[in-house]
Coordinates of C-alpha atoms in Angstrom, one line a residue:
X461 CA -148.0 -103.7 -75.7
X462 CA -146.0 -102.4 -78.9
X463 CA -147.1 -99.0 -80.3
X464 CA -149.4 -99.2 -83.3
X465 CA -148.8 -96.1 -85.4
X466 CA -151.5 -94.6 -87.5
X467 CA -150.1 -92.4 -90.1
X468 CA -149.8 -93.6 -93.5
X469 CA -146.7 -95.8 -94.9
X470 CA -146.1 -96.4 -98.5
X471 CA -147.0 -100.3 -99.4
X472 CA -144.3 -103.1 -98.7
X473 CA -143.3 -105.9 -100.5
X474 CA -145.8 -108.3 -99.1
X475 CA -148.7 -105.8 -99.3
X476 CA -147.6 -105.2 -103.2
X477 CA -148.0 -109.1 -103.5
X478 CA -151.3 -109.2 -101.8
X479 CA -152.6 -106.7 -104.4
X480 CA -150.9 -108.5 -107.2
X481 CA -152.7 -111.3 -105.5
X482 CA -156.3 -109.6 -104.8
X483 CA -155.9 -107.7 -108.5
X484 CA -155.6 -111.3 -110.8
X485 CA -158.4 -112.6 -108.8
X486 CA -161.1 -109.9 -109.1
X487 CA -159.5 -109.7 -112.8
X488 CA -159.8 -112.9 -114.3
X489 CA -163.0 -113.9 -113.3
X490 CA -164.7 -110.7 -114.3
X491 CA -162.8 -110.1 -117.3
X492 CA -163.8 -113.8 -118.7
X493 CA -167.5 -112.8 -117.5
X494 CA -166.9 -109.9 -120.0
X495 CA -164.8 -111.7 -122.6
X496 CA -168.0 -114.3 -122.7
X497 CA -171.0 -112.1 -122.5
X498 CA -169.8 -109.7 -124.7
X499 CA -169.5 -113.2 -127.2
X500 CA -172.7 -113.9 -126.3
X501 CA -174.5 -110.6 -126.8
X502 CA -173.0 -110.6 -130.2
X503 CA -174.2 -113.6 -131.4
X504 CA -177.4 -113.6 -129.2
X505 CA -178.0 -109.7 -131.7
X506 CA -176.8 -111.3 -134.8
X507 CA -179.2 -114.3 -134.3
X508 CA -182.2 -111.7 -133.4
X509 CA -181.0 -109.3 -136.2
X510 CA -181.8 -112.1 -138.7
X511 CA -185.0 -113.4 -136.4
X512 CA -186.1 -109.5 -136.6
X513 CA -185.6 -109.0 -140.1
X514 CA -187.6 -112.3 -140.6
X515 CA -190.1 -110.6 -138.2
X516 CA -190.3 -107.4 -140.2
X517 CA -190.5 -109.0 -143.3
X518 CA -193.6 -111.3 -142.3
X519 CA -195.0 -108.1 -140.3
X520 CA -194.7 -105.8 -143.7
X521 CA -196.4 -108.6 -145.6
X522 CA -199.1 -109.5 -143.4
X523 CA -199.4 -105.5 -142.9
X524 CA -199.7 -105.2 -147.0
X525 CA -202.1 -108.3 -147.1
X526 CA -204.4 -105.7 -144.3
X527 CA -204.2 -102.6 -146.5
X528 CA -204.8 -104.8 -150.0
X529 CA -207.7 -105.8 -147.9
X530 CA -209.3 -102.7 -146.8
X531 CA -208.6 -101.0 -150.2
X532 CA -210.6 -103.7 -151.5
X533 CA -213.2 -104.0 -149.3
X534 CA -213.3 -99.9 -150.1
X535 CA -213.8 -100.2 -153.8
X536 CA -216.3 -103.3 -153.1
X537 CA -218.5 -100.8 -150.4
X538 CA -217.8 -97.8 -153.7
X539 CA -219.1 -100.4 -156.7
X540 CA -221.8 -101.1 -154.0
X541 CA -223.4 -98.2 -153.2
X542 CA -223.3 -97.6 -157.3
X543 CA -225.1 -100.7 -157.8
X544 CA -227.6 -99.4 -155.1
X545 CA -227.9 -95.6 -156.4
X546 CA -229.0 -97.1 -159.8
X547 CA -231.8 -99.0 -157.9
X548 CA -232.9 -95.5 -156.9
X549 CA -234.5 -96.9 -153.9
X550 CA -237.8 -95.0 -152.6
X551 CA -237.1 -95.9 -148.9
X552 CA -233.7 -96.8 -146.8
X553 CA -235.1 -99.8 -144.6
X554 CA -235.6 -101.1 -148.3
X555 CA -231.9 -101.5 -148.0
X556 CA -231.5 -103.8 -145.2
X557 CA -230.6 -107.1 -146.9
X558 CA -227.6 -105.3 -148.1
X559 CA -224.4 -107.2 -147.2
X560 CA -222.0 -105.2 -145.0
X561 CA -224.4 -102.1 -145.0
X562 CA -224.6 -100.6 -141.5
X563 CA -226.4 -97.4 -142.2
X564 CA -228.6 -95.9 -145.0
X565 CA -229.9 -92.2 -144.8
X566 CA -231.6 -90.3 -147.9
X567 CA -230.3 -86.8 -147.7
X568 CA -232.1 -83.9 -149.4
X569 CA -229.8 -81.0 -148.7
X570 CA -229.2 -81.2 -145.2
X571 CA -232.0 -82.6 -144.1
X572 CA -232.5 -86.5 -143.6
X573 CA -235.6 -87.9 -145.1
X574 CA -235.3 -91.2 -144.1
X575 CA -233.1 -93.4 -142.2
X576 CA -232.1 -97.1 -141.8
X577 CA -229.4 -98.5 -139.5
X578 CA -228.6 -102.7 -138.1
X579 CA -229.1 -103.5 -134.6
X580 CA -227.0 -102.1 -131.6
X581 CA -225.7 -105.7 -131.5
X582 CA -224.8 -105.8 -134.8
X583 CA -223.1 -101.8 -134.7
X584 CA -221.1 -102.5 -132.6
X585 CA -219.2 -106.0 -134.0
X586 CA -218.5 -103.8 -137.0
X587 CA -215.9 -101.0 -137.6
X588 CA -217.5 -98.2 -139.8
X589 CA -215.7 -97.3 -143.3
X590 CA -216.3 -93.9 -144.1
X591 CA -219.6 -93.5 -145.7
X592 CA -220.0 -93.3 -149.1
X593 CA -222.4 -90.5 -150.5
X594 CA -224.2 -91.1 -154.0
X595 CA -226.8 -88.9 -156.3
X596 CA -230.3 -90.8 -156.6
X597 CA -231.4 -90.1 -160.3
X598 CA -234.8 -89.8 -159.7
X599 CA -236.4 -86.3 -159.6
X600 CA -238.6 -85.7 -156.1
X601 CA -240.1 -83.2 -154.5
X602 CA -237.9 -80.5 -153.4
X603 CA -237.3 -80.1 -149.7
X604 CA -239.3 -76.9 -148.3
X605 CA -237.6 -73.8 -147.9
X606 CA -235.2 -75.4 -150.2
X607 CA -236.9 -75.9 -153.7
X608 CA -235.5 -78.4 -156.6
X609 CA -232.9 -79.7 -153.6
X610 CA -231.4 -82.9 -154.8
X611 CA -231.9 -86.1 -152.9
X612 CA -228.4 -88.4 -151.9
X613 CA -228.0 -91.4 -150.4
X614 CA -225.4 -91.8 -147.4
X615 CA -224.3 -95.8 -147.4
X616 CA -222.0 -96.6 -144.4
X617 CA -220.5 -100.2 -145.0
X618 CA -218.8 -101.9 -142.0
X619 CA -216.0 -104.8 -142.2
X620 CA -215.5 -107.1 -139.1
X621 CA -214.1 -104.8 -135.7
X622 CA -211.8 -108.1 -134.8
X623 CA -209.8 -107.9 -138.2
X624 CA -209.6 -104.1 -137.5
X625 CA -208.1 -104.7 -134.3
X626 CA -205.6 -107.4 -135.7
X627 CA -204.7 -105.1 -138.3
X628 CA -204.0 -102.2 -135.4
X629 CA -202.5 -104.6 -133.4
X630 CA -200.0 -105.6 -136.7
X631 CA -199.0 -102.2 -137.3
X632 CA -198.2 -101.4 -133.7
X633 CA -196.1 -104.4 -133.5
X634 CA -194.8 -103.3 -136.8
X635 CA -193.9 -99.4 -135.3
X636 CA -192.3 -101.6 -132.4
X637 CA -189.9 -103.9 -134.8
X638 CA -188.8 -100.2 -136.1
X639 CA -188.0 -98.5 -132.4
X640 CA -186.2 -101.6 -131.7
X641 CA -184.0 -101.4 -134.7
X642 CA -183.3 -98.2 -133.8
X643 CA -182.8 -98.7 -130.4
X644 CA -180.7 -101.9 -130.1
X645 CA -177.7 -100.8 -131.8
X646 CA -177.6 -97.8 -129.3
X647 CA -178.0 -100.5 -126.4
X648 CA -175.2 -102.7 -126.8
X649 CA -172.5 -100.0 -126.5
X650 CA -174.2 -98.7 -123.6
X651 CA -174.2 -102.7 -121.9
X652 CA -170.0 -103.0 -123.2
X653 CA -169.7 -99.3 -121.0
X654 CA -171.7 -100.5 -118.1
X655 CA -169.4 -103.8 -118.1
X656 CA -166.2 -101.3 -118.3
X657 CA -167.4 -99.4 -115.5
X658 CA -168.3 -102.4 -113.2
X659 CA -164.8 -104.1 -114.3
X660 CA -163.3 -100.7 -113.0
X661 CA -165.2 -100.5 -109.8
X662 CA -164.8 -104.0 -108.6
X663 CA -160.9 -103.3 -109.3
X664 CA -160.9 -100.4 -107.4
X665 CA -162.9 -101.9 -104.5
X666 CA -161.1 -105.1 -104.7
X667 CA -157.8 -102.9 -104.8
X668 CA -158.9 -100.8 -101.2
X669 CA -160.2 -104.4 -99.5
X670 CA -157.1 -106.2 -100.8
X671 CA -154.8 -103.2 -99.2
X672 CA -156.5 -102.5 -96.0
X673 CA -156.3 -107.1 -95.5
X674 CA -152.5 -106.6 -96.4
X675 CA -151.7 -103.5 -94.2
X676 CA -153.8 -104.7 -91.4
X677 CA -151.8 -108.3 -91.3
X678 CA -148.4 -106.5 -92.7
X679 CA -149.1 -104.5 -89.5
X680 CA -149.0 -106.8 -87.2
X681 CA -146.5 -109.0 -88.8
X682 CA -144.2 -105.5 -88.6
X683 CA -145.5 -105.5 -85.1
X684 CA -143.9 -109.3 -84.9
X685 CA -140.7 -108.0 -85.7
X686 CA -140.2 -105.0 -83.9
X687 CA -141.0 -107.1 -81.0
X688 CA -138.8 -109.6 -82.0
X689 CA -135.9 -107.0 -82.9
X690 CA -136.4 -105.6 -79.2
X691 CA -136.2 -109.5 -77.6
X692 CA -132.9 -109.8 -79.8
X693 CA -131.8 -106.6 -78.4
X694 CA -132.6 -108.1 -74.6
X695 CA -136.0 -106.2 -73.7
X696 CA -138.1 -108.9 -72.4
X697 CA -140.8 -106.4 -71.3
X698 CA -142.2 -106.4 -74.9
X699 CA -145.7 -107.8 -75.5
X700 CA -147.8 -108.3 -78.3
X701 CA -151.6 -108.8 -76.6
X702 CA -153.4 -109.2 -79.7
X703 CA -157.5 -109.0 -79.1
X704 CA -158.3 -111.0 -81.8
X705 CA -158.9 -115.2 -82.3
X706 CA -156.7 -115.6 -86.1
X707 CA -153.7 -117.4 -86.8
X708 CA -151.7 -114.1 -86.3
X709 CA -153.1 -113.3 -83.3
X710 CA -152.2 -117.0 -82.1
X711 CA -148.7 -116.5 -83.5
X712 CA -148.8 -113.1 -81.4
X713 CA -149.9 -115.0 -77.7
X714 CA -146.8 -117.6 -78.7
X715 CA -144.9 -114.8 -79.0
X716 CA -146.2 -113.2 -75.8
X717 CA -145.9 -116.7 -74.0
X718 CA -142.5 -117.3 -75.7
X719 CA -141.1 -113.9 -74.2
X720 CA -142.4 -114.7 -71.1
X721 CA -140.9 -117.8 -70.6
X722 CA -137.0 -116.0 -71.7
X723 CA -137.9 -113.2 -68.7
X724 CA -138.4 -116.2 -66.3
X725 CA -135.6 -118.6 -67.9
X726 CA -133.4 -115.4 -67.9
X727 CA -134.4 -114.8 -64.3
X728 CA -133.8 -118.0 -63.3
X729 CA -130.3 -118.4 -65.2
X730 CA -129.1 -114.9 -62.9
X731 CA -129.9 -116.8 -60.3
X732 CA -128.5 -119.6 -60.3
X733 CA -125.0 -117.5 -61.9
X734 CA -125.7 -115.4 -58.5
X735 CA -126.4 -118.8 -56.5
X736 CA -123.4 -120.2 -58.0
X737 CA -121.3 -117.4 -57.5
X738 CA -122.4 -117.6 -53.3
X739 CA -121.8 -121.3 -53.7
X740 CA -118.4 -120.9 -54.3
X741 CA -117.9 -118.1 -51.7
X742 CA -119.5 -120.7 -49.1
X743 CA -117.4 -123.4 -50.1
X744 CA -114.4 -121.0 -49.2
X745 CA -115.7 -120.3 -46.1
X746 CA -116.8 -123.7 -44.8
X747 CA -113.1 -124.4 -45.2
X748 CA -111.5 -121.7 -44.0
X749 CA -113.9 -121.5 -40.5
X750 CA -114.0 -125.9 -40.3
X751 CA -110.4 -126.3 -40.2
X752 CA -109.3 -124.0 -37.4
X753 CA -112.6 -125.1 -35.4
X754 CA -111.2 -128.1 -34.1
X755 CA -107.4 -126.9 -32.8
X756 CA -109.6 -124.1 -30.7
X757 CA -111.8 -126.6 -29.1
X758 CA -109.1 -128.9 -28.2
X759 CA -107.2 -126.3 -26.9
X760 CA -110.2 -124.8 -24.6
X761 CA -110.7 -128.8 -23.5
X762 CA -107.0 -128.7 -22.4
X763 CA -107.2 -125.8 -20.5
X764 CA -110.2 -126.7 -18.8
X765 CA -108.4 -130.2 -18.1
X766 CA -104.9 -129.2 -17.4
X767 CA -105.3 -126.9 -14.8
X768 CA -104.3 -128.5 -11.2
X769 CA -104.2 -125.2 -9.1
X770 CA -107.3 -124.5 -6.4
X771 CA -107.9 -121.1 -7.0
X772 CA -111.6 -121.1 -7.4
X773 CA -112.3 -118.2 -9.1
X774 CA -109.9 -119.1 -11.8
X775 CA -111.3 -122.4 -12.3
X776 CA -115.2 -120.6 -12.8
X777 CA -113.4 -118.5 -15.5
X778 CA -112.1 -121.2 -17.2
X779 CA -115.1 -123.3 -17.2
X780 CA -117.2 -120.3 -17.7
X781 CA -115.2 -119.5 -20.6
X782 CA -115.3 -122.9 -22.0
X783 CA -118.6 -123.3 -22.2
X784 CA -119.0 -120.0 -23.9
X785 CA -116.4 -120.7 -25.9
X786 CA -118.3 -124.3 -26.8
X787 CA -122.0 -122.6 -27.7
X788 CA -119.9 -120.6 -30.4
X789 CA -118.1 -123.2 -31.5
X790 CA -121.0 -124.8 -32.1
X791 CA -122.9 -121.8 -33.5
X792 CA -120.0 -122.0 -36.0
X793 CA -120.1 -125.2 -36.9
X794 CA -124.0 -125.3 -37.7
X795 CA -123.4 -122.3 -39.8
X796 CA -120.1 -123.8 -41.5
X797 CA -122.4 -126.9 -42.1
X798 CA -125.2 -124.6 -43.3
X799 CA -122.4 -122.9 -45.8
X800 CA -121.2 -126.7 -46.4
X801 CA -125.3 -127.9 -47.6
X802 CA -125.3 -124.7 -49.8
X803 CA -122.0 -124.9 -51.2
X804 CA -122.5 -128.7 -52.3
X805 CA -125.8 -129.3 -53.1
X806 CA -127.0 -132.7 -54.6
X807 CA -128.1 -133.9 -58.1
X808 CA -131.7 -134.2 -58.8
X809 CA -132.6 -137.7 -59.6
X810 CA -136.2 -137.5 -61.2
X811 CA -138.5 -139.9 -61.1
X812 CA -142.3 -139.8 -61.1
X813 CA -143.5 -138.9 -57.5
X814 CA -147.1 -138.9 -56.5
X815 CA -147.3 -135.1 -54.8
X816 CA -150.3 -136.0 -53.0
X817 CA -148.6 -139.1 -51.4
X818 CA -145.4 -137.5 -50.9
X819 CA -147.1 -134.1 -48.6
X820 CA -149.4 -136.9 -46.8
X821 CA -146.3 -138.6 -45.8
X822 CA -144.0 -135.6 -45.0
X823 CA -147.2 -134.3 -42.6
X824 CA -146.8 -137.9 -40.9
X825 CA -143.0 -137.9 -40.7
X826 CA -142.5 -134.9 -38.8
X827 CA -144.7 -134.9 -35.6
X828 CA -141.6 -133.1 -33.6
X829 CA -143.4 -129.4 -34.7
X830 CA -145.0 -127.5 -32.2
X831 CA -147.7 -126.7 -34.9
X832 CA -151.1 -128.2 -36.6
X833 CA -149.3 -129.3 -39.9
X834 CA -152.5 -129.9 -42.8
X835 CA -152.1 -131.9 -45.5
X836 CA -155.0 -132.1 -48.5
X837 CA -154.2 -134.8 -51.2
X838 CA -155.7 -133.9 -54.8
X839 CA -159.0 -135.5 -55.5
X840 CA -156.6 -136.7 -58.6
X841 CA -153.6 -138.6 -58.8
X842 CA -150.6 -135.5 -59.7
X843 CA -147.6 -137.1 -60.5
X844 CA -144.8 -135.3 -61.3
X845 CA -141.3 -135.7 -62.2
X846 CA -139.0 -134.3 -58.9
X847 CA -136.2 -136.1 -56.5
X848 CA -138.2 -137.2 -53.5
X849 CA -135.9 -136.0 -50.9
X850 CA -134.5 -133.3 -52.3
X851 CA -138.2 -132.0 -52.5
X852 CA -139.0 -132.8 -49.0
X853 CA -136.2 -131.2 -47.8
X854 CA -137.7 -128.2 -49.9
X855 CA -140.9 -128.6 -47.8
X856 CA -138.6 -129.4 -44.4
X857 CA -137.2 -125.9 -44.7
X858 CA -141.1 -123.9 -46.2
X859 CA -143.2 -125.3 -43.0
X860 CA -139.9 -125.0 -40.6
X861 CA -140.0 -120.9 -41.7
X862 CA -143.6 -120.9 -41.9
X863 CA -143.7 -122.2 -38.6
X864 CA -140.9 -119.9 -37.2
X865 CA -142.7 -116.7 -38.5
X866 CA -146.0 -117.7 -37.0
X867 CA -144.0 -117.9 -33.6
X868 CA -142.3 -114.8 -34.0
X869 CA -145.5 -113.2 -34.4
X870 CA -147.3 -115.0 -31.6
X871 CA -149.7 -117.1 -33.2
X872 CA -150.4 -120.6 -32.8
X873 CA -149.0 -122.2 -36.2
X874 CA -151.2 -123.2 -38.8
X875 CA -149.4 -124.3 -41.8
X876 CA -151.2 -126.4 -44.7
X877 CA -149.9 -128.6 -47.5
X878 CA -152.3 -128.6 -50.8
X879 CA -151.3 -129.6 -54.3
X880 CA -152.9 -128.2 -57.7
X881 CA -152.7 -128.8 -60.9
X882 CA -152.5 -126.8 -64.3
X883 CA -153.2 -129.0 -67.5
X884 CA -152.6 -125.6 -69.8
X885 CA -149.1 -125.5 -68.3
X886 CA -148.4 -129.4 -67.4
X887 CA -147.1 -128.0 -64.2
X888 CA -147.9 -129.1 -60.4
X889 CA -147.7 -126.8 -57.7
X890 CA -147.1 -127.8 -54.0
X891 CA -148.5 -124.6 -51.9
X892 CA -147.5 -124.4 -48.3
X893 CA -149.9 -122.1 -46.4
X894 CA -149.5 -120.3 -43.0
X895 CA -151.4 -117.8 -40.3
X896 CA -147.9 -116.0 -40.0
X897 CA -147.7 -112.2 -40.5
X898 CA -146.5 -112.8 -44.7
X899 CA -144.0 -111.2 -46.1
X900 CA -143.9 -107.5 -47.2
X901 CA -144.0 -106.7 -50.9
X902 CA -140.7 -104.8 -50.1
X903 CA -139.0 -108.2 -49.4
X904 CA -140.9 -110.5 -51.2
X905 CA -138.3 -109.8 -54.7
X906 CA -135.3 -110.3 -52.1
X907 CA -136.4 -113.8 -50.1
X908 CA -134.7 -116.5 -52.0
X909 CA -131.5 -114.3 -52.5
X910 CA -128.6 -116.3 -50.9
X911 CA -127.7 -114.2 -47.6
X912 CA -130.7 -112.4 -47.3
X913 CA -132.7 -112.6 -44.0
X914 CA -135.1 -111.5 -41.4
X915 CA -134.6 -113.2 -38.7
X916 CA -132.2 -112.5 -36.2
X917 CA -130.1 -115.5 -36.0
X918 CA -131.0 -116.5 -40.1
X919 CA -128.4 -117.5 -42.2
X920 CA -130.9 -116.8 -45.6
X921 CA -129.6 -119.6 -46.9
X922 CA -132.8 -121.7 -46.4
X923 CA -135.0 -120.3 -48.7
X924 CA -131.8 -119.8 -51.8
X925 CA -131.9 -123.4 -51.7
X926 CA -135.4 -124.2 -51.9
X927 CA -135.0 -121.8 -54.7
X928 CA -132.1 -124.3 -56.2
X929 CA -132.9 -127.2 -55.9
X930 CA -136.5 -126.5 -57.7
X931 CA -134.7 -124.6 -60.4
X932 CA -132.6 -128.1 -61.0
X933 CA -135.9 -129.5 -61.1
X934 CA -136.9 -127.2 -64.4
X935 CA -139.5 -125.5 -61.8
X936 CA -139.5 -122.4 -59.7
X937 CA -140.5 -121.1 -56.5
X938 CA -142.9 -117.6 -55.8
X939 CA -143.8 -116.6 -53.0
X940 CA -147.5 -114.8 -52.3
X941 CA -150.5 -114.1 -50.0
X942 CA -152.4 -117.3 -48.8
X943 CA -156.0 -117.2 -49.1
X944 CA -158.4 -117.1 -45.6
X945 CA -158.8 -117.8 -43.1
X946 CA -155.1 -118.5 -43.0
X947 CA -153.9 -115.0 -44.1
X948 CA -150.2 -115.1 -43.8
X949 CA -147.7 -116.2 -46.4
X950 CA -148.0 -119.0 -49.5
X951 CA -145.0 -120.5 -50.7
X952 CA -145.9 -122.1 -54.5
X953 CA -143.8 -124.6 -55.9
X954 CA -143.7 -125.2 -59.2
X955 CA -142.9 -128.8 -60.7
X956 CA -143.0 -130.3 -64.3
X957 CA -145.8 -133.0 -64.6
X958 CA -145.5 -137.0 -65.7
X959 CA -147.6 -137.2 -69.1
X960 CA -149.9 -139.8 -68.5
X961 CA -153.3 -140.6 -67.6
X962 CA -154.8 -139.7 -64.0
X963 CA -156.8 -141.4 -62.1
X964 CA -159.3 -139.8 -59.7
X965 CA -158.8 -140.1 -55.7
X966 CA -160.8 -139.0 -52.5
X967 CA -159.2 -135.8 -51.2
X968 CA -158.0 -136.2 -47.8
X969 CA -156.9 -134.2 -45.2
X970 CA -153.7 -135.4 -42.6
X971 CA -153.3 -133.5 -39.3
X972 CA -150.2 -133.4 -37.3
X973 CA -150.5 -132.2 -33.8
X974 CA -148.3 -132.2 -31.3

C-alpha cells in the first residue's frame, strides 16, 4: 500500500484548475443573483418611493381634512354653548335635546348645583371634547359660605369615538410613513453589505471544499503515479488498495490488478527463460549420454556372447556384470528420454475442450494405478481452450506424483479430479487432490523448478513440465493444501476459458479402482 503523507504541499497545477473551476461556478451564479437583486431593489424602492410619497401625500390630506374637522366641530361646540349661556337655563336636564351635548353641570364656585349627563350607552360611543365653561347672566342666590358666588355652566360636547379612532389610526400610519422614510434609505446599504459578505463567504467556503475535492483526488492521482513510477522502475510489490467505490478508486484496483498480473507474467517469463535455459542443457545431455549408450551395450552383449572358455566363475561375472550393466543402461536411457521429453516439448494446439469430459475420461483411461482415482464433472459445461493431450499428460504426471507421495508415506492413495470455475477471471481450474503428506511451505516456491526433487530416484523434471506446458497454454500451475478429509497436497491448474454460453449438467462422480 503506497504511503500517504499528511503534511501540507503547496497547490498543483490541476488543484489550481479545480479552484479556477470551483471559483467561476460559485461566482457567476451569485454574482448575477447580486447583479439582479440589487436591479430589482432599486427599482422595487424607486417604485415605492413614488407609491410612499403618494401615500404621504393622501395621508397628510386626509390627516388635514381630521384636524379641519375637529377645529370645526370645536368652534361649533364654543358658538354652542354661547347660544346656550344666553338661554340662561334654570336647570341642566333642560339641556338634553342639545345635539352633541354629553354633559351639562351648573357650577357655583366649586360646587355643582345641578347636573345632566346621556346614557352610559350613549357615553361611551362618544369621545369627549374638552368642556367648555360659560358665565350664566342671571344673578342667583350666592352659594353658602361663599356669598355673591357666580354661577357657570360646564358643557361637554362629544363627536363620534369611531372617527376619533380613524383619525388616531391616520396619524399613526402617518408617524409610520415618516420612520420608514427614514429608515429605508439606511436599509438598502445594509442588504448591498449583507450581499458582499455572503458573496465573500460562499467564495471562501466554496474555495476550502473546492481544494480539499482537488487535493483529495490530486492525492491519489499523485499516489497513481508514484506507483506507476515504482512499476517503471521494476517494483511489482507496489499496491494501491483504495477503500473507496469512485472512478479513482476503480482506476486504483486496475492498477492493483494490472501490477499483479506483470508480477505473475514476470514470474512466469523467468521461468520459462530458466526452463528454457535447462531445456537446452537437456538437449545436450540427451545427446551426449544417447550416443555412446548403444556401443556400451553392444559391447557388454559381445562379451557375454563371445566367450567360449568353461571357467564358471568367470562366466557368473560376466553375466552378472551384464545384467547390471543392462539395469543402468536402462536407468540411463529413461532418464536421457526424460531429458529428451523436456528438451523438446510439443506445441499447444488449442481448441475448445470440455474439462469435465476430459478428467471423466482420463479417470477411465488409466485403471493400471494402484489407487481410487475420483473424478467430479461440473454441474456446468467448462470449456476451455487447452491441447487435449498435452493437458492429460499434465494430469498423467499430477495423480502419478500424487499417487507416489501417498505411497511413500504409507497411505492408501486417494487422489480426486474436480474442475471450478471463475467468471470474474474467465479462468478454469482442474484441481487434483490427494491424502499424501503435502508439500512443505519450504518447498512449495521450489516444486516446478526444472531439477528440483524429493524423491530418491526423481529426475524433477515432471512437475517443470507440467509447469510448461500450462504456461504455453497462457495459464499457470500453484500448488496448495487440499481441503478434508483428503488433507494432503492440491495441484490447481489454471486454463483460459471458451466465451460462450454454458449449459448446465448433473455433477458426477467416476471411480477408478483397481
Amino acid at each position: 500500500m503506497m504511503p500517504r503523507t499528511g503534511h501540507f504541499r503547496f497547490p498543483g497545477r490541476f488543484e489550481w484548475k479545480v479552484l479556477a473551476a470551483v471559483f467561476i461556478v460559485a461566482t457567476l451564479p451569485l454574482g448575477a443573483t447580486g447583479y439582479f437583486l440589487s436591479r430589482t431593489l432599486a427599482t422595487v424602492a424607486t417604485i415605492n418611493s413614488r407609491h410612499q410619497q403618494e401615500v404621504r401625500d393622501s395621508l397628510g390630506q386626509a390627516l388635514e381634512v381630521y384636524r379641519l374637522t375637529f377645529a370645526q366641530e370645536k368652534e361649533t361646540f364654543r358658538a354652542r354653548a354661547d347660544e346656550i349661556s344666553a338661554r340662561a337655563p334654570a336647570r341642566a336636564a333642560d339641556l338634553a335635546g342639545v345635539p352633541a351635548l354629553l354633559r351639562a353641570r351648573i357650577l357655583e364656585g366649586a360646587a355643582v348645583v345641578d347636573e345632566w349627563s346621556v346614557s352610559p350607552t350613549d357615553l361611551h360611543r362618544a369621545r369627549e371634547a374638552p368642556p367648555n365653561l360659560v358665565a350664566l347672566p342671571n344673578a342667583h342666590p350666592g352659594v353658602p359660605g361663599v356669598p355673591g358666588a357666580p354661577r357657570m355652566l360646564e358643557l361637554t360636547f362629544g363627536i363620534d369615538r369611531q372617527l376619533y379612532a380613524n383619525f388616531l389610526s391616520l396619524r399613526q400610519a402617518v408617524e409610520k410613513e415618516r420612520e420608514l422614510d427614514r429608515v429605508l434609505p439606511l436599509l438598502l446599504p445594509g442588504l448591498f453589505r449583507g450581499l458582499i459578505l455572503e458573496l465573500v463567504l460562499v467564495l471562501i467556503v466554496a474555495t476550502a471544499i473546492g481544494l480539499l475535492v482537488a487535493r483529495r483526488a490530486t492525492s491519489r492521482v499523485a499516489t497513481l503515479r508514484d506507483a506507476a513510477s515504482r512499476v517503471a522502475g521494476g517494483d511489482l510489490s507496489v499496491r494501491i488498495a483504495p477503500r473507496g467505490r469512485d472512478e479513482l478508486d476503480d482506476l486504483g484496483r486496475a492498477f492493483d490488478r494490472m501490477v499483479g498480473e506483470l508480477g505473475d507474467a514476470r514470474s512466469r517469463l523467468e521461468y520459462l527463460q530458466k526452463v528454457s535455459a535447462w531445456q537446452e542443457v537437456a538437449r545436450r545431455l540427451a545427446h551426449e549420454i544417447k550416443n555412446p549408450l548403444t556401443p556400451i551395450q553392444l559391447v557388454v552383449q559381445q562379451l557375454r556372447s563371445q566367450y567360449r572358455g568353461d571357467d564358471s566363475g568367470y562366466r557368473h561375472l560376466l553375466d552378472t556384470a551384464g545384467e547390471v550393466l543392462g539395469e543402468e543402461i536402462g536407468s540411463i536411457r529413461r532418464l536421457v528420454d526424460d531429458f529428451s521429453a523436456f528438451a523438446k516439448l510439443p506445441k499447444v494446439e488449442p481448441t475448445p475442450v470440455d474439462l469435465g469430459s476430459l478428467i471423466d475420461d482420463f479417470a477411465r483411461a488409466h485403471p493400471e494405478w494402484n489407487a481410487s482415482v475420483e473424478a467430479e464433472r461440473p454441474a456446468r459445461v467448462v470449456e476451455a481452450l487447452c491441447d487435449r493431450m498435452l493437458i492429460r499428460r499434465v494430469l498423467a504426471n499430477l495423480v502419478e506424483n500424487a499417487i507416489q507421495a501417498c505411497e511413500a508415506a504409507g497411505r492408501t492413495a486417494r487422489v480426486r479430479l474436480s474442475v471450478a470455475w471463475n467468471a470474474a477471471t474467465a479462468t478454469a481450474t482442474i484441481q487434483v487432490d490427494d491424502n499424501g503428506p503435502g508439500i512443505s511451505p519450504s518447498t512449495s516456491s521450489r516444486v516446478f523448478d526444472p531439477y528440483f526433487t524429493t524423491k530418491e530416484h526423481g529426475t524433477g523434471l515432471g512437475l517443470a513440465i507440467v509447469r510448461k506446458i500450462i504456461i504455453d497454454h497462457g495459464g499457470d500451475v500453484s500448488v496448495g493444501v487440499a481441503p478434508q478429509p483428503l488433507g494432503g497436497a492440491r495441484f490447481s491448474v489454471q486454463l483460459p476459458t471458451v466465451p460462450t454460453t454454458t449449459k448446465p449438467t448433473p455433477t458426477t462422480t467416476t471411480t477408478i479402482r483397481t
